[in-house]
Amino acid sequence: MSKRSLSSLSATEVSGKRILVRVDFNVPINDQGVITDDTRIRAALPTIKDLIEKDGKVILAAHFGRPKGQVNEKMRLTAVSVRLSELIGKAVKKTESCIGEDAESKVNAMNNGDVVLLENVRFFSEEENNEPGFAQKLASLADIYVNDAFGAAHRAHASTQGVTKFLSPNVAGYLMEKELQYLQGAIDEPNRPLAAIVGGSKVSSKIGVLEALLDKCDKVLIGGGMIFTFYKARGLSVGKSLVEEDKLSLAKELEAKAKDKGVELLLPTDVLLADNFAPDANSQVSSINSIPEGWMGLDIGPSSIKVFQEALSTCRTVIWNGPMGVFEFDKFAHGTNAIATTLADLSGKGCCTIIGGGDSVAAVEKAGLAEQMSHISTGGGASLELLEGKVLPGVAALDNSI
């Protein structure tokens, strides 16, 4: 069921109203308290600006870090309020706490078009426990609820789900709407052929998504450290590459499932090896059939890159989740960078390219190709769960579209 969007609320419905907007401002901040990447703040701007233009009173709720239900001075949202003020060109007042006297007085003093940022909601354990009393206190600050925090939509927390029981309407913000449109659309109604590229170090972290994608995709390409579990399951020697011994039978099952469903499952045929896990390690390219003892695979090899590029060339929709190797080390970033470049080229030819959160996003941004992709997801765990076909509590709680 599609969800009601902020676009369905007219200026008349918003003007003068207090709107609680759940945003994902969990941005990286260095030891000097400086935000090193404001992507998530900028991603929420369309929703915030729309509500300002419609003369709403914008009350932002967000979490930062994992304070475990206690006030942590290093996890206050002060730097976020400063950066947001710069981006929207007007002062953003921050409360001392997300509920209580200070929050109430700052909200009551708001004029139409004002923005207030509530302090870190996770300073209260009741947030993650989704306690109704806490949710009601948060909701009492507002009249309308907008969820624009896709990155937290897989959590059934007070600010993502609980508040919807006390507010109406409850709608998706523009970022949330876009995420659902691309990710859900790619799975439910893709332009085919549909390919998924799944990388990362462990099979265990991607079991659900791999099984779901084998039901939906025409092609599944696997890279990253998880490939060595598949090779070991085939009886190949993998040197000292990362292997999940307890997932060998699962790897066999996934290969068998792909064959049964007629899905083209591609694993690299060669790998770039290192003699130790270091950016300056000695390296050599090896066929997967002859990996020597004492060496570990840290990237896919040049032949595999060509095979992957060829497989992707005919696709109309591609979802990518997880790097092809240890892209943080420049020497072992060739596979990941090649996939990023290939997808950027495909985007220019009309292919829908979706970067499904996590390390893939970091890799695409490091390669300077983010702007050329159709969609970059802001959610790591949320993206994976949506691709797995799971119901996201923060989405399910919103009103259905009329």
Coordinates of C-alpha atoms in Angstrom, one line a residue:
M1 CA 0.0 0.0 0.0
S2 CA 1.5 3.4 -1.0
K3 CA 1.7 6.0 1.8
R4 CA 0.4 9.5 2.0
S5 CA 3.0 12.1 1.2
L6 CA 3.7 15.6 2.4
S7 CA 2.8 16.8 -1.1
S8 CA -0.9 15.9 -0.3
L9 CA -1.0 18.6 2.4
S10 CA -1.9 22.1 1.1
A11 CA -0.6 25.4 2.4
T12 CA -3.9 25.9 4.1
E13 CA -3.6 22.6 6.0
V14 CA -0.1 23.4 7.1
S15 CA -0.2 27.1 7.8
G16 CA 0.0 27.9 11.5
K17 CA 0.2 24.2 12.4
R18 CA 2.9 22.6 14.5
I19 CA 4.6 19.9 12.5
L20 CA 6.7 17.3 14.1
V21 CA 9.3 16.1 11.5
R22 CA 11.4 13.0 12.3
V23 CA 14.7 13.5 10.4
D24 CA 17.9 11.5 10.2
F25 CA 20.6 13.8 11.3
N26 CA 23.0 11.1 12.5
V27 CA 25.9 12.7 10.7
P28 CA 29.7 12.1 11.3
I29 CA 31.3 14.6 13.6
N30 CA 35.1 14.7 14.3
D31 CA 36.8 15.2 17.7
Q32 CA 36.7 19.0 17.2
G33 CA 32.9 18.9 16.9
V34 CA 32.9 19.6 13.2
I35 CA 30.4 17.9 10.9
T36 CA 32.6 16.1 8.2
D37 CA 29.6 15.1 6.0
D38 CA 26.3 17.0 6.0
T39 CA 24.6 14.8 3.3
R40 CA 21.8 13.6 5.6
I41 CA 21.1 17.2 6.7
R42 CA 20.9 18.4 3.1
A43 CA 18.7 15.4 2.2
A44 CA 16.0 16.7 4.5
L45 CA 16.0 20.3 3.1
P46 CA 13.2 19.8 0.6
T47 CA 10.8 18.7 3.3
I48 CA 11.9 21.4 5.8
K49 CA 11.8 24.2 3.1
D50 CA 8.4 23.1 1.9
L51 CA 6.9 23.4 5.4
I52 CA 8.6 26.8 6.0
E53 CA 7.1 28.1 2.7
K54 CA 3.7 26.8 3.7
D55 CA 4.0 28.8 7.0
G56 CA 4.1 25.8 9.2
K57 CA 5.9 25.7 12.6
V58 CA 8.7 23.1 12.0
I59 CA 9.7 21.0 15.0
L60 CA 12.5 18.6 14.1
A61 CA 13.2 15.4 16.0
A62 CA 16.4 13.4 15.5
H63 CA 18.8 11.0 17.2
F64 CA 22.6 11.1 17.2
G65 CA 24.9 8.3 18.1
R66 CA 24.1 5.7 20.7
P67 CA 23.8 7.5 24.1
K68 CA 21.9 4.5 25.6
G69 CA 19.2 6.4 27.2
Q70 CA 21.4 8.9 29.0
V71 CA 22.5 12.5 28.4
N72 CA 25.9 12.5 26.7
E73 CA 27.4 16.0 26.1
K74 CA 29.3 14.7 23.1
M75 CA 26.1 13.6 21.4
R76 CA 24.2 16.9 21.6
L77 CA 22.8 18.2 18.3
T78 CA 24.4 21.7 18.7
A79 CA 26.6 21.4 15.6
V80 CA 23.6 20.1 13.6
S81 CA 21.5 23.2 14.5
V82 CA 24.3 25.5 13.5
R83 CA 24.8 23.7 10.1
L84 CA 21.1 23.6 9.4
S85 CA 20.8 27.3 10.2
E86 CA 23.5 28.0 7.5
L87 CA 21.7 25.8 5.0
I88 CA 18.2 27.3 5.3
G89 CA 19.4 30.8 5.9
K90 CA 17.5 31.3 9.2
A91 CA 18.1 30.7 12.9
V92 CA 17.3 27.2 14.2
K93 CA 16.7 27.1 17.9
K94 CA 17.7 24.0 19.7
T95 CA 16.0 22.8 22.9
E96 CA 17.8 21.5 26.0
S97 CA 15.7 18.3 25.9
C98 CA 13.3 16.8 23.4
I99 CA 10.4 16.9 26.0
G100 CA 9.7 19.0 29.0
E101 CA 9.5 22.6 30.0
D102 CA 12.2 24.0 27.7
A103 CA 10.9 22.2 24.6
E104 CA 7.3 23.3 25.4
S105 CA 8.3 27.0 25.9
K106 CA 10.4 27.1 22.7
V107 CA 7.6 25.5 20.6
N108 CA 5.0 27.8 22.1
A109 CA 7.1 30.9 21.2
M110 CA 7.3 29.8 17.5
N111 CA 6.0 32.0 14.7
N112 CA 4.9 30.6 11.4
G113 CA 7.9 29.5 9.3
D114 CA 10.1 29.1 12.4
V115 CA 12.3 25.9 12.9
V116 CA 13.1 24.3 16.3
L117 CA 15.4 21.3 16.7
L118 CA 14.6 19.1 19.6
E119 CA 17.6 17.7 21.5
N120 CA 18.7 14.1 20.8
V121 CA 15.6 11.8 21.4
R122 CA 17.9 8.9 22.4
F123 CA 18.8 10.7 25.6
F124 CA 15.7 8.9 26.9
S125 CA 15.6 5.1 27.0
E126 CA 11.9 5.4 26.4
E127 CA 12.6 6.4 22.8
E128 CA 14.1 3.1 21.7
N129 CA 11.6 1.2 24.0
N130 CA 8.8 2.9 22.2
E131 CA 7.0 3.7 25.4
P132 CA 3.6 5.3 24.8
G133 CA 3.9 7.9 27.6
F134 CA 7.1 9.3 26.1
A135 CA 5.6 9.1 22.6
Q136 CA 2.6 11.1 23.8
K137 CA 4.8 13.8 25.3
L138 CA 6.7 14.2 22.0
A139 CA 3.4 14.2 20.1
S140 CA 1.9 16.8 22.4
L141 CA 4.3 19.4 20.9
A142 CA 2.7 19.1 17.5
D143 CA -0.5 18.8 15.4
I144 CA 0.8 16.9 12.3
Y145 CA 3.6 14.3 11.9
V146 CA 6.0 13.9 9.0
N147 CA 8.5 11.1 8.8
D148 CA 11.5 11.9 6.6
A149 CA 14.0 9.7 8.4
F150 CA 14.2 6.7 6.1
G151 CA 17.5 5.7 7.8
A152 CA 15.6 5.0 11.0
A153 CA 12.4 3.7 9.4
H154 CA 13.3 0.0 10.2
R155 CA 13.1 0.9 14.0
A156 CA 9.9 0.8 15.9
H157 CA 10.8 3.7 18.2
A158 CA 8.7 6.4 19.9
S159 CA 9.7 9.1 17.4
T160 CA 9.3 6.9 14.3
Q161 CA 6.2 4.9 15.2
G162 CA 4.8 5.6 18.6
V163 CA 3.9 9.3 18.0
T164 CA 1.6 8.3 15.1
K165 CA -1.0 7.0 17.6
F166 CA -1.4 10.5 18.9
L167 CA -1.2 12.7 15.8
S168 CA -3.0 13.0 12.5
P169 CA -2.3 13.2 9.7
N170 CA 0.9 11.1 9.6
V171 CA 2.7 11.5 6.2
A172 CA 5.9 10.7 4.5
G173 CA 8.4 13.5 3.8
Y174 CA 9.9 14.0 0.4
L175 CA 13.1 12.0 1.1
M176 CA 11.1 9.1 2.6
E177 CA 8.8 9.2 -0.5
K178 CA 11.8 9.2 -2.9
E179 CA 13.4 6.3 -1.0
L180 CA 10.3 4.2 -1.2
Q181 CA 9.7 5.1 -4.8
Y182 CA 13.1 3.9 -5.9
L183 CA 13.8 0.9 -3.7
Q184 CA 10.2 -0.5 -3.6
G185 CA 9.8 0.3 -7.3
A186 CA 13.0 -1.5 -8.2
I187 CA 11.8 -4.6 -6.5
D188 CA 8.1 -4.6 -7.3
E189 CA 8.0 -3.1 -10.8
P190 CA 11.5 -2.9 -12.3
N191 CA 12.5 -2.2 -15.8
R192 CA 14.2 -5.5 -16.8
P193 CA 16.7 -7.0 -16.9
L194 CA 17.1 -6.3 -13.2
A195 CA 20.5 -6.9 -11.7
A196 CA 21.7 -6.7 -8.1
I197 CA 25.3 -6.3 -7.1
V198 CA 25.9 -7.6 -3.6
G199 CA 29.3 -7.1 -1.8
G200 CA 30.7 -6.8 1.6
S201 CA 32.8 -9.0 3.9
K202 CA 30.2 -11.5 5.2
V203 CA 27.5 -13.7 3.8
S204 CA 25.8 -13.7 7.2
S205 CA 25.0 -10.0 7.0
K206 CA 23.4 -10.3 3.5
I207 CA 21.5 -13.7 3.8
G208 CA 18.1 -12.2 3.8
V209 CA 18.7 -9.7 1.0
L210 CA 20.5 -12.4 -1.2
E211 CA 17.5 -14.8 -0.8
A212 CA 15.0 -12.1 -1.6
L213 CA 17.0 -10.8 -4.6
L214 CA 17.2 -14.3 -6.1
D215 CA 13.4 -14.3 -6.2
K216 CA 13.3 -10.9 -8.0
C217 CA 16.4 -10.4 -10.1
D218 CA 17.5 -11.6 -13.5
K219 CA 21.2 -11.4 -12.5
V220 CA 23.0 -11.3 -9.1
L221 CA 26.7 -10.4 -9.0
I222 CA 28.6 -11.1 -5.8
G223 CA 31.8 -9.5 -4.7
G224 CA 33.7 -8.6 -1.5
G225 CA 35.0 -10.9 1.2
M226 CA 31.8 -13.1 1.1
I227 CA 32.9 -14.7 -2.2
F228 CA 35.5 -16.8 -0.4
T229 CA 32.8 -18.6 1.6
F230 CA 31.2 -19.6 -1.7
Y231 CA 34.6 -20.8 -3.1
K232 CA 35.3 -22.8 0.1
A233 CA 31.9 -24.3 -0.3
R234 CA 32.9 -25.4 -3.8
G235 CA 36.0 -27.1 -2.3
L236 CA 38.5 -24.5 -3.5
S237 CA 41.5 -23.4 -1.5
V238 CA 41.2 -19.8 -0.4
G239 CA 44.5 -19.2 1.4
K240 CA 43.9 -17.0 4.5
S241 CA 41.0 -15.1 2.9
L242 CA 37.9 -14.5 5.1
V243 CA 35.6 -17.5 5.3
E244 CA 32.5 -18.1 7.4
E245 CA 32.8 -21.8 8.1
D246 CA 29.2 -22.0 9.5
K247 CA 27.8 -20.6 6.2
L248 CA 29.3 -23.1 3.7
S249 CA 26.1 -25.1 3.3
L250 CA 24.1 -21.8 2.9
A251 CA 26.5 -20.7 0.1
K252 CA 25.8 -24.0 -1.7
E253 CA 22.0 -23.5 -1.2
L254 CA 22.1 -20.0 -2.6
E255 CA 24.0 -21.2 -5.7
A256 CA 21.5 -24.1 -6.1
K257 CA 18.5 -21.7 -5.7
A258 CA 19.8 -19.4 -8.4
K259 CA 20.2 -22.3 -10.8
D260 CA 16.7 -23.6 -10.0
K261 CA 15.2 -20.1 -10.6
G262 CA 17.2 -19.5 -13.8
V263 CA 18.9 -16.5 -12.2
E264 CA 22.4 -15.7 -13.5
L265 CA 24.6 -15.8 -10.4
L266 CA 28.0 -14.4 -11.1
L267 CA 31.0 -14.8 -8.8
P268 CA 34.5 -13.4 -9.7
T269 CA 36.8 -15.8 -11.7
D270 CA 40.0 -14.0 -10.5
V271 CA 40.9 -12.0 -7.4
L272 CA 43.6 -9.5 -6.3
L273 CA 45.5 -11.1 -3.4
A274 CA 47.5 -9.5 -0.6
D275 CA 50.1 -11.1 1.7
N276 CA 48.6 -9.2 4.7
F277 CA 45.8 -6.9 5.5
A278 CA 47.5 -3.5 4.9
P279 CA 47.2 -0.7 2.3
D280 CA 50.9 -1.3 1.3
A281 CA 50.7 -5.1 1.2
N282 CA 52.4 -7.0 -1.6
S283 CA 49.8 -8.1 -4.1
Q284 CA 49.2 -10.4 -7.0
V285 CA 46.3 -11.4 -9.3
S286 CA 45.2 -15.1 -9.1
S287 CA 42.6 -17.3 -10.6
I288 CA 40.1 -18.5 -8.0
N289 CA 41.3 -22.0 -8.8
S290 CA 44.9 -21.4 -7.7
I291 CA 44.9 -19.1 -4.6
P292 CA 48.2 -19.8 -2.8
E293 CA 48.6 -20.5 0.9
G294 CA 49.4 -17.4 3.0
W295 CA 47.6 -14.9 0.7
M296 CA 44.2 -13.3 1.2
G297 CA 41.8 -11.8 -1.4
L298 CA 41.1 -8.1 -0.9
D299 CA 39.5 -7.2 -4.3
I300 CA 38.0 -8.8 -7.5
G301 CA 40.5 -9.3 -10.3
P302 CA 40.7 -7.6 -13.8
S303 CA 39.0 -10.4 -15.7
S304 CA 36.1 -10.4 -13.3
I305 CA 35.7 -6.7 -13.7
K306 CA 35.2 -7.2 -17.5
V307 CA 32.8 -10.1 -16.9
F308 CA 30.8 -8.0 -14.5
Q309 CA 30.8 -5.0 -16.8
E310 CA 29.5 -7.1 -19.7
A311 CA 26.8 -8.6 -17.5
L312 CA 25.6 -5.2 -16.5
S313 CA 25.7 -3.6 -19.9
T314 CA 22.2 -4.9 -21.0
C315 CA 20.5 -4.1 -17.6
R316 CA 17.7 -1.5 -17.3
T317 CA 17.7 -1.5 -13.4
V318 CA 20.7 -2.1 -11.1
I319 CA 20.8 -2.2 -7.3
W320 CA 24.2 -2.1 -5.6
N321 CA 24.8 -2.9 -2.0
G322 CA 28.3 -3.5 -0.7
P323 CA 31.8 -2.9 -2.1
M324 CA 33.8 -5.4 -4.3
G325 CA 36.9 -5.2 -2.1
V326 CA 38.7 -3.3 0.6
F327 CA 38.1 0.0 -1.2
E328 CA 39.4 2.0 1.8
F329 CA 42.9 0.8 0.6
D330 CA 43.5 2.5 -2.8
K331 CA 45.5 -0.5 -4.0
F332 CA 42.4 -2.7 -3.5
A333 CA 39.7 -0.3 -4.7
H334 CA 39.9 -1.1 -8.5
G335 CA 37.0 -3.4 -8.5
T336 CA 34.7 -1.1 -6.5
N337 CA 35.7 1.9 -8.6
A338 CA 35.2 0.0 -11.8
I339 CA 31.6 -0.9 -10.8
A340 CA 30.9 2.7 -9.7
T341 CA 32.2 4.0 -13.1
T342 CA 30.2 1.4 -15.0
L343 CA 27.0 2.3 -13.2
A344 CA 27.6 6.0 -13.8
D345 CA 27.9 5.2 -17.5
L346 CA 24.8 3.1 -17.5
S347 CA 22.8 5.9 -15.8
G348 CA 23.7 8.1 -18.7
K349 CA 22.2 5.5 -21.0
G350 CA 18.8 5.4 -19.2
C351 CA 19.5 2.6 -16.8
C352 CA 18.0 3.1 -13.3
T353 CA 21.0 2.8 -10.9
I354 CA 20.3 2.6 -7.2
I355 CA 23.0 2.7 -4.6
G356 CA 21.5 0.9 -1.6
G357 CA 23.1 2.5 1.4
G358 CA 26.1 1.8 3.6
D359 CA 29.6 1.3 2.2
S360 CA 28.5 1.5 -1.4
V361 CA 27.4 5.1 -0.9
A362 CA 30.8 5.9 0.6
A363 CA 32.6 4.2 -2.3
V364 CA 30.5 6.1 -4.9
E365 CA 31.1 9.4 -3.1
K366 CA 34.9 8.6 -2.8
A367 CA 34.9 8.0 -6.6
G368 CA 33.2 11.4 -7.1
L369 CA 30.3 9.7 -9.0
A370 CA 27.4 10.2 -6.6
E371 CA 25.7 12.8 -8.7
Q372 CA 25.6 10.5 -11.7
M373 CA 23.5 7.8 -10.0
S374 CA 19.7 7.6 -10.3
H375 CA 19.3 7.3 -6.5
I376 CA 21.6 7.2 -3.5
S377 CA 19.9 5.7 -0.5
T378 CA 20.4 7.3 2.9
G379 CA 19.5 4.2 4.8
G380 CA 21.9 1.3 5.5
G381 CA 19.8 -1.2 7.5
A382 CA 16.6 0.3 6.3
S383 CA 17.6 -0.2 2.6
L384 CA 18.5 -3.8 3.2
E385 CA 15.3 -4.6 5.1
L386 CA 13.2 -3.0 2.4
L387 CA 15.0 -5.0 -0.3
E388 CA 14.5 -8.1 1.7
G389 CA 10.8 -7.4 1.6
K390 CA 10.4 -6.7 5.3
V391 CA 7.8 -4.3 6.6
L392 CA 9.5 -1.1 8.0
P393 CA 7.6 0.0 11.2
G394 CA 8.2 3.7 10.5
V395 CA 6.6 3.3 7.1
A396 CA 3.8 1.0 8.1
A397 CA 2.7 3.6 10.8
L398 CA 2.0 6.3 8.2
D399 CA -1.4 7.0 6.7
N400 CA -2.2 5.2 3.5
S401 CA -2.5 7.4 0.4
I402 CA -6.0 8.5 -0.3

